[in-house]
Amino acid sequence: MTEDYFNFTDKLFAPQDIDKKAEALKGIRVLDLSHMIFGPTAAKTLAQYGAEVIKVEVPYQGDYWRGGTYWGKYWKHSNPLWHFINPGKYFVGI
């Protein structure tokens, strides 16, 4: 019985097989209709676990955090915080 447990944990935590494990939320599609911080952060977490996240934004305006502040001068006019909370997502303007 104890040997079965150790064999199981050896297979579960084997470093050479870490990239072969399936994502927890693979095959789930999520529509992200949120703005600002909390909603996009929750969708980011789902994307990190393997869900396909599609962020819906207003055309020619986007998320409120995309542009950042009115006085800020960011690279390509894009707020670094917006890049941090929206990785691994698809974007569509509707």
Tab-separated table of N, CA and C in Angstrom:
chain	number	residue	atom	x	y	z
A	1	MET	N	0.823	-1.197	0.000
A	1	MET	CA	0.000	0.000	0.000
A	1	MET	C	0.868	1.263	0.000
A	2	THR	N	1.886	1.286	0.843
A	2	THR	CA	2.768	2.441	0.910
A	2	THR	C	3.547	2.610	-0.383
A	3	GLU	N	3.958	1.524	-0.982
A	3	GLU	CA	4.691	1.606	-2.243
A	3	GLU	C	3.812	2.167	-3.347
A	4	ASP	N	2.535	1.822	-3.359
A	4	ASP	CA	1.621	2.375	-4.354
A	4	ASP	C	1.537	3.891	-4.226
A	5	TYR	N	1.484	4.367	-3.001
A	5	TYR	CA	1.413	5.814	-2.770
A	5	TYR	C	2.664	6.503	-3.300
A	6	PHE	N	3.822	5.960	-3.000
A	6	PHE	CA	5.065	6.581	-3.448
A	6	PHE	C	5.221	6.496	-4.963
A	7	ASN	N	4.781	5.430	-5.566
A	7	ASN	CA	4.796	5.341	-7.033
A	7	ASN	C	3.860	6.375	-7.636
A	8	PHE	N	2.690	6.536	-7.022
A	8	PHE	CA	1.727	7.528	-7.503
A	8	PHE	C	2.306	8.938	-7.416
A	9	THR	N	2.888	9.288	-6.282
A	9	THR	CA	3.445	10.636	-6.130
A	9	THR	C	4.669	10.850	-7.012
A	10	ASP	N	5.456	9.820	-7.232
A	10	ASP	CA	6.591	9.955	-8.150
A	10	ASP	C	6.121	10.285	-9.561
A	11	LYS	N	5.055	9.638	-10.007
A	11	LYS	CA	4.508	9.917	-11.339
A	11	LYS	C	3.835	11.286	-11.383
A	12	LEU	N	3.158	11.653	-10.298
A	12	LEU	CA	2.430	12.921	-10.259
A	12	LEU	C	3.365	14.124	-10.302
A	13	PHE	N	4.479	14.043	-9.601
A	13	PHE	CA	5.391	15.179	-9.490
A	13	PHE	C	6.683	14.995	-10.273
A	14	ALA	N	6.688	14.141	-11.266
A	14	ALA	CA	7.894	13.907	-12.061
A	14	ALA	C	8.220	15.147	-12.891
A	15	PRO	N	9.391	15.759	-12.693
A	15	PRO	CA	9.727	16.983	-13.416
A	15	PRO	C	9.810	16.794	-14.927
A	16	GLN	N	10.222	15.636	-15.390
A	16	GLN	CA	10.349	15.422	-16.829
A	16	GLN	C	8.993	15.334	-17.524
A	17	ASP	N	7.913	15.100	-16.786
A	17	ASP	CA	6.580	14.977	-17.383
A	17	ASP	C	5.684	16.178	-17.111
A	18	ILE	N	6.234	17.258	-16.575
A	18	ILE	CA	5.398	18.386	-16.171
A	18	ILE	C	4.686	19.030	-17.361
A	19	ASP	N	5.319	19.049	-18.535
A	19	ASP	CA	4.682	19.668	-19.695
A	19	ASP	C	3.692	18.740	-20.387
A	20	LYS	N	3.599	17.498	-19.982
A	20	LYS	CA	2.679	16.548	-20.603
A	20	LYS	C	1.324	16.492	-19.904
A	21	LYS	N	1.200	17.166	-18.769
A	21	LYS	CA	-0.047	17.124	-18.004
A	21	LYS	C	-1.069	18.056	-18.633
A	22	ALA	N	-2.302	17.622	-18.638
A	22	ALA	CA	-3.374	18.424	-19.224
A	22	ALA	C	-3.693	19.623	-18.333
A	23	GLU	N	-4.078	20.725	-18.970
A	23	GLU	CA	-4.505	21.902	-18.222
A	23	GLU	C	-5.835	21.608	-17.538
A	24	ALA	N	-6.048	22.191	-16.379
A	24	ALA	CA	-7.251	21.903	-15.586
A	24	ALA	C	-8.526	22.372	-16.284
A	25	LEU	N	-8.477	23.500	-16.977
A	25	LEU	CA	-9.676	24.061	-17.611
A	25	LEU	C	-9.619	23.987	-19.135
A	26	LYS	N	-8.818	23.087	-19.670
A	26	LYS	CA	-8.705	22.962	-21.123
A	26	LYS	C	-10.062	22.596	-21.712
A	27	GLY	N	-10.435	23.276	-22.790
A	27	GLY	CA	-11.708	23.013	-23.449
A	27	GLY	C	-12.837	23.909	-22.982
A	28	ILE	N	-12.590	24.753	-21.992
A	28	ILE	CA	-13.617	25.672	-21.494
A	28	ILE	C	-13.371	27.041	-22.109
A	29	ARG	N	-14.419	27.647	-22.623
A	29	ARG	CA	-14.330	28.968	-23.238
A	29	ARG	C	-15.034	29.976	-22.334
A	30	VAL	N	-14.367	31.091	-22.059
A	30	VAL	CA	-14.878	32.111	-21.146
A	30	VAL	C	-14.957	33.437	-21.887
A	31	LEU	N	-16.099	34.124	-21.772
A	31	LEU	CA	-16.230	35.481	-22.297
A	31	LEU	C	-15.951	36.454	-21.163
A	32	ASP	N	-14.971	37.307	-21.352
A	32	ASP	CA	-14.610	38.311	-20.351
A	32	ASP	C	-15.231	39.635	-20.774
A	33	LEU	N	-16.285	40.037	-20.082
A	33	LEU	CA	-16.975	41.292	-20.380
A	33	LEU	C	-16.633	42.368	-19.356
A	34	SER	N	-15.602	42.156	-18.585
A	34	SER	CA	-15.290	43.039	-17.465
A	34	SER	C	-14.283	44.115	-17.858
A	35	HIS	N	-14.192	45.108	-16.989
A	35	HIS	CA	-13.232	46.203	-17.147
A	35	HIS	C	-12.494	46.399	-15.837
A	36	MET	N	-11.491	47.199	-15.870
A	36	MET	CA	-10.693	47.621	-14.720
A	36	MET	C	-9.837	46.479	-14.181
A	37	ILE	N	-9.948	46.100	-12.917
A	37	ILE	CA	-8.957	45.198	-12.330
A	37	ILE	C	-9.511	43.830	-11.959
A	38	PHE	N	-10.570	43.767	-11.177
A	38	PHE	CA	-10.982	42.495	-10.580
A	38	PHE	C	-11.483	41.483	-11.601
A	39	GLY	N	-12.323	41.893	-12.529
A	39	GLY	CA	-12.826	40.972	-13.548
A	39	GLY	C	-11.729	40.441	-14.455
A	40	PRO	N	-10.892	41.326	-15.026
A	40	PRO	CA	-9.800	40.830	-15.859
A	40	PRO	C	-8.805	39.947	-15.107
A	41	THR	N	-8.600	40.215	-13.821
A	41	THR	CA	-7.694	39.376	-13.043
A	41	THR	C	-8.278	37.983	-12.846
A	42	ALA	N	-9.587	37.901	-12.618
A	42	ALA	CA	-10.234	36.589	-12.494
A	42	ALA	C	-10.143	35.825	-13.810
A	43	ALA	N	-10.371	36.521	-14.933
A	43	ALA	CA	-10.265	35.871	-16.240
A	43	ALA	C	-8.822	35.467	-16.534
A	44	LYS	N	-7.855	36.255	-16.077
A	44	LYS	CA	-6.438	35.903	-16.230
A	44	LYS	C	-6.136	34.588	-15.515
A	45	THR	N	-6.694	34.428	-14.318
A	45	THR	CA	-6.479	33.195	-13.561
A	45	THR	C	-7.063	32.000	-14.295
A	46	LEU	N	-8.252	32.165	-14.878
A	46	LEU	CA	-8.855	31.078	-15.656
A	46	LEU	C	-7.989	30.738	-16.865
A	47	ALA	N	-7.431	31.763	-17.526
A	47	ALA	CA	-6.558	31.526	-18.682
A	47	ALA	C	-5.285	30.797	-18.268
A	48	GLN	N	-4.767	31.109	-17.093
A	48	GLN	CA	-3.557	30.433	-16.623
A	48	GLN	C	-3.804	28.958	-16.350
A	49	TYR	N	-5.050	28.608	-16.051
A	49	TYR	CA	-5.396	27.201	-15.825
A	49	TYR	C	-5.866	26.506	-17.098
A	50	GLY	N	-5.752	27.160	-18.247
A	50	GLY	CA	-6.001	26.499	-19.513
A	50	GLY	C	-7.277	26.865	-20.225
A	51	ALA	N	-8.112	27.715	-19.651
A	51	ALA	CA	-9.353	28.111	-20.323
A	51	ALA	C	-9.035	29.052	-21.486
A	52	GLU	N	-9.872	29.008	-22.501
A	52	GLU	CA	-9.753	29.944	-23.621
A	52	GLU	C	-10.580	31.173	-23.263
A	53	VAL	N	-9.924	32.306	-23.033
A	53	VAL	CA	-10.595	33.520	-22.584
A	53	VAL	C	-10.673	34.501	-23.742
A	54	ILE	N	-11.883	34.984	-24.014
A	54	ILE	CA	-12.116	35.968	-25.064
A	54	ILE	C	-12.605	37.241	-24.392
A	55	LYS	N	-11.819	38.302	-24.478
A	55	LYS	CA	-12.173	39.578	-23.860
A	55	LYS	C	-12.913	40.424	-24.880
A	56	VAL	N	-14.110	40.839	-24.522
A	56	VAL	CA	-14.952	41.657	-25.394
A	56	VAL	C	-14.798	43.113	-24.969
A	57	GLU	N	-14.446	43.968	-25.934
A	57	GLU	CA	-14.242	45.382	-25.651
A	57	GLU	C	-15.067	46.235	-26.600
A	58	VAL	N	-15.241	47.489	-26.224
A	58	VAL	CA	-15.945	48.449	-27.069
A	58	VAL	C	-15.014	48.820	-28.226
A	59	PRO	N	-15.505	48.784	-29.483
A	59	PRO	CA	-14.636	49.113	-30.618
A	59	PRO	C	-14.072	50.535	-30.521
A	60	TYR	N	-12.836	50.689	-30.918
A	60	TYR	CA	-12.108	51.960	-30.966
A	60	TYR	C	-11.961	52.614	-29.593
A	61	GLN	N	-12.309	51.913	-28.526
A	61	GLN	CA	-12.146	52.452	-27.180
A	61	GLN	C	-11.392	51.465	-26.302
A	62	GLY	N	-11.816	50.230	-26.309
A	62	GLY	CA	-11.152	49.198	-25.526
A	62	GLY	C	-11.444	49.289	-24.045
A	63	ASP	N	-10.672	48.554	-23.293
A	63	ASP	CA	-10.782	48.552	-21.837
A	63	ASP	C	-10.328	49.909	-21.303
A	64	TYR	N	-10.890	50.319	-20.179
A	64	TYR	CA	-10.523	51.603	-19.584
A	64	TYR	C	-9.056	51.638	-19.168
A	65	TRP	N	-8.500	50.492	-18.808
A	65	TRP	CA	-7.113	50.438	-18.378
A	65	TRP	C	-6.140	50.365	-19.551
A	66	ARG	N	-6.626	50.174	-20.742
A	66	ARG	CA	-5.725	50.042	-21.892
A	66	ARG	C	-4.906	51.310	-22.092
A	67	GLY	N	-5.556	52.436	-22.005
A	67	GLY	CA	-4.857	53.702	-22.203
A	67	GLY	C	-4.186	54.239	-20.960
A	68	GLY	N	-4.597	53.772	-19.809
A	68	GLY	CA	-4.000	54.256	-18.567
A	68	GLY	C	-4.507	55.629	-18.197
A	69	THR	N	-3.625	56.464	-17.705
A	69	THR	CA	-4.008	57.798	-17.257
A	69	THR	C	-3.976	58.775	-18.422
A	70	TYR	N	-4.614	59.892	-18.237
A	70	TYR	CA	-4.626	60.916	-19.279
A	70	TYR	C	-3.251	61.563	-19.424
A	71	TRP	N	-2.507	61.664	-18.339
A	71	TRP	CA	-1.211	62.319	-18.366
A	71	TRP	C	-0.046	61.348	-18.578
A	72	GLY	N	-0.325	60.053	-18.544
A	72	GLY	CA	0.741	59.059	-18.668
A	72	GLY	C	1.226	58.907	-20.099
A	73	LYS	N	2.499	58.678	-20.245
A	73	LYS	CA	3.078	58.425	-21.560
A	73	LYS	C	3.681	57.030	-21.516
A	74	TYR	N	2.946	56.081	-22.040
A	74	TYR	CA	3.359	54.689	-21.992
A	74	TYR	C	3.825	54.228	-23.362
A	75	TRP	N	4.543	53.121	-23.362
A	75	TRP	CA	5.010	52.529	-24.603
A	75	TRP	C	3.813	52.140	-25.456
A	76	LYS	N	3.785	52.606	-26.679
A	76	LYS	CA	2.689	52.366	-27.622
A	76	LYS	C	1.338	52.766	-27.032
A	77	HIS	N	1.341	53.767	-26.177
A	77	HIS	CA	0.119	54.296	-25.554
A	77	HIS	C	-0.674	53.203	-24.857
A	78	SER	N	0.012	52.299	-24.216
A	78	SER	CA	-0.635	51.165	-23.562
A	78	SER	C	-0.101	51.027	-22.138
A	79	ASN	N	-1.007	50.966	-21.189
A	79	ASN	CA	-0.676	50.891	-19.775
A	79	ASN	C	-0.025	49.542	-19.433
A	80	PRO	N	1.104	49.523	-18.728
A	80	PRO	CA	1.732	48.251	-18.344
A	80	PRO	C	0.830	47.382	-17.471
A	81	LEU	N	0.003	47.998	-16.634
A	81	LEU	CA	-0.918	47.223	-15.802
A	81	LEU	C	-1.918	46.470	-16.670
A	82	TRP	N	-2.346	47.075	-17.759
A	82	TRP	CA	-3.282	46.401	-18.669
A	82	TRP	C	-2.637	45.146	-19.252
A	83	HIS	N	-1.362	45.235	-19.602
A	83	HIS	CA	-0.649	44.060	-20.119
A	83	HIS	C	-0.511	42.982	-19.049
A	84	PHE	N	-0.365	43.403	-17.807
A	84	PHE	CA	-0.195	42.446	-16.716
A	84	PHE	C	-1.480	41.669	-16.419
A	85	ILE	N	-2.644	42.326	-16.528
A	85	ILE	CA	-3.891	41.644	-16.161
A	85	ILE	C	-4.608	41.016	-17.354
A	86	ASN	N	-4.056	41.118	-18.545
A	86	ASN	CA	-4.725	40.553	-19.719
A	86	ASN	C	-3.842	39.640	-20.568
A	87	PRO	N	-2.963	38.832	-19.991
A	87	PRO	CA	-2.169	37.935	-20.845
A	87	PRO	C	-2.948	36.685	-21.220
A	88	GLY	N	-2.613	36.110	-22.352
A	88	GLY	CA	-3.205	34.829	-22.740
A	88	GLY	C	-4.665	34.909	-23.124
A	89	LYS	N	-5.127	36.081	-23.551
A	89	LYS	CA	-6.537	36.253	-23.912
A	89	LYS	C	-6.642	36.632	-25.385
A	90	TYR	N	-7.785	36.313	-25.952
A	90	TYR	CA	-8.125	36.798	-27.286
A	90	TYR	C	-8.968	38.051	-27.103
A	91	PHE	N	-8.884	38.984	-28.045
A	91	PHE	CA	-9.612	40.237	-27.920
A	91	PHE	C	-10.503	40.435	-29.129
A	92	VAL	N	-11.698	40.942	-28.860
A	92	VAL	CA	-12.636	41.244	-29.931
A	92	VAL	C	-13.388	42.512	-29.541
A	93	GLY	N	-13.624	43.374	-30.519
A	93	GLY	CA	-14.393	44.594	-30.275
A	93	GLY	C	-15.786	44.457	-30.866
A	94	ILE	N	-16.783	44.493	-30.002
A	94	ILE	CA	-18.182	44.353	-30.455
A	94	ILE	C	-18.984	45.512	-29.907
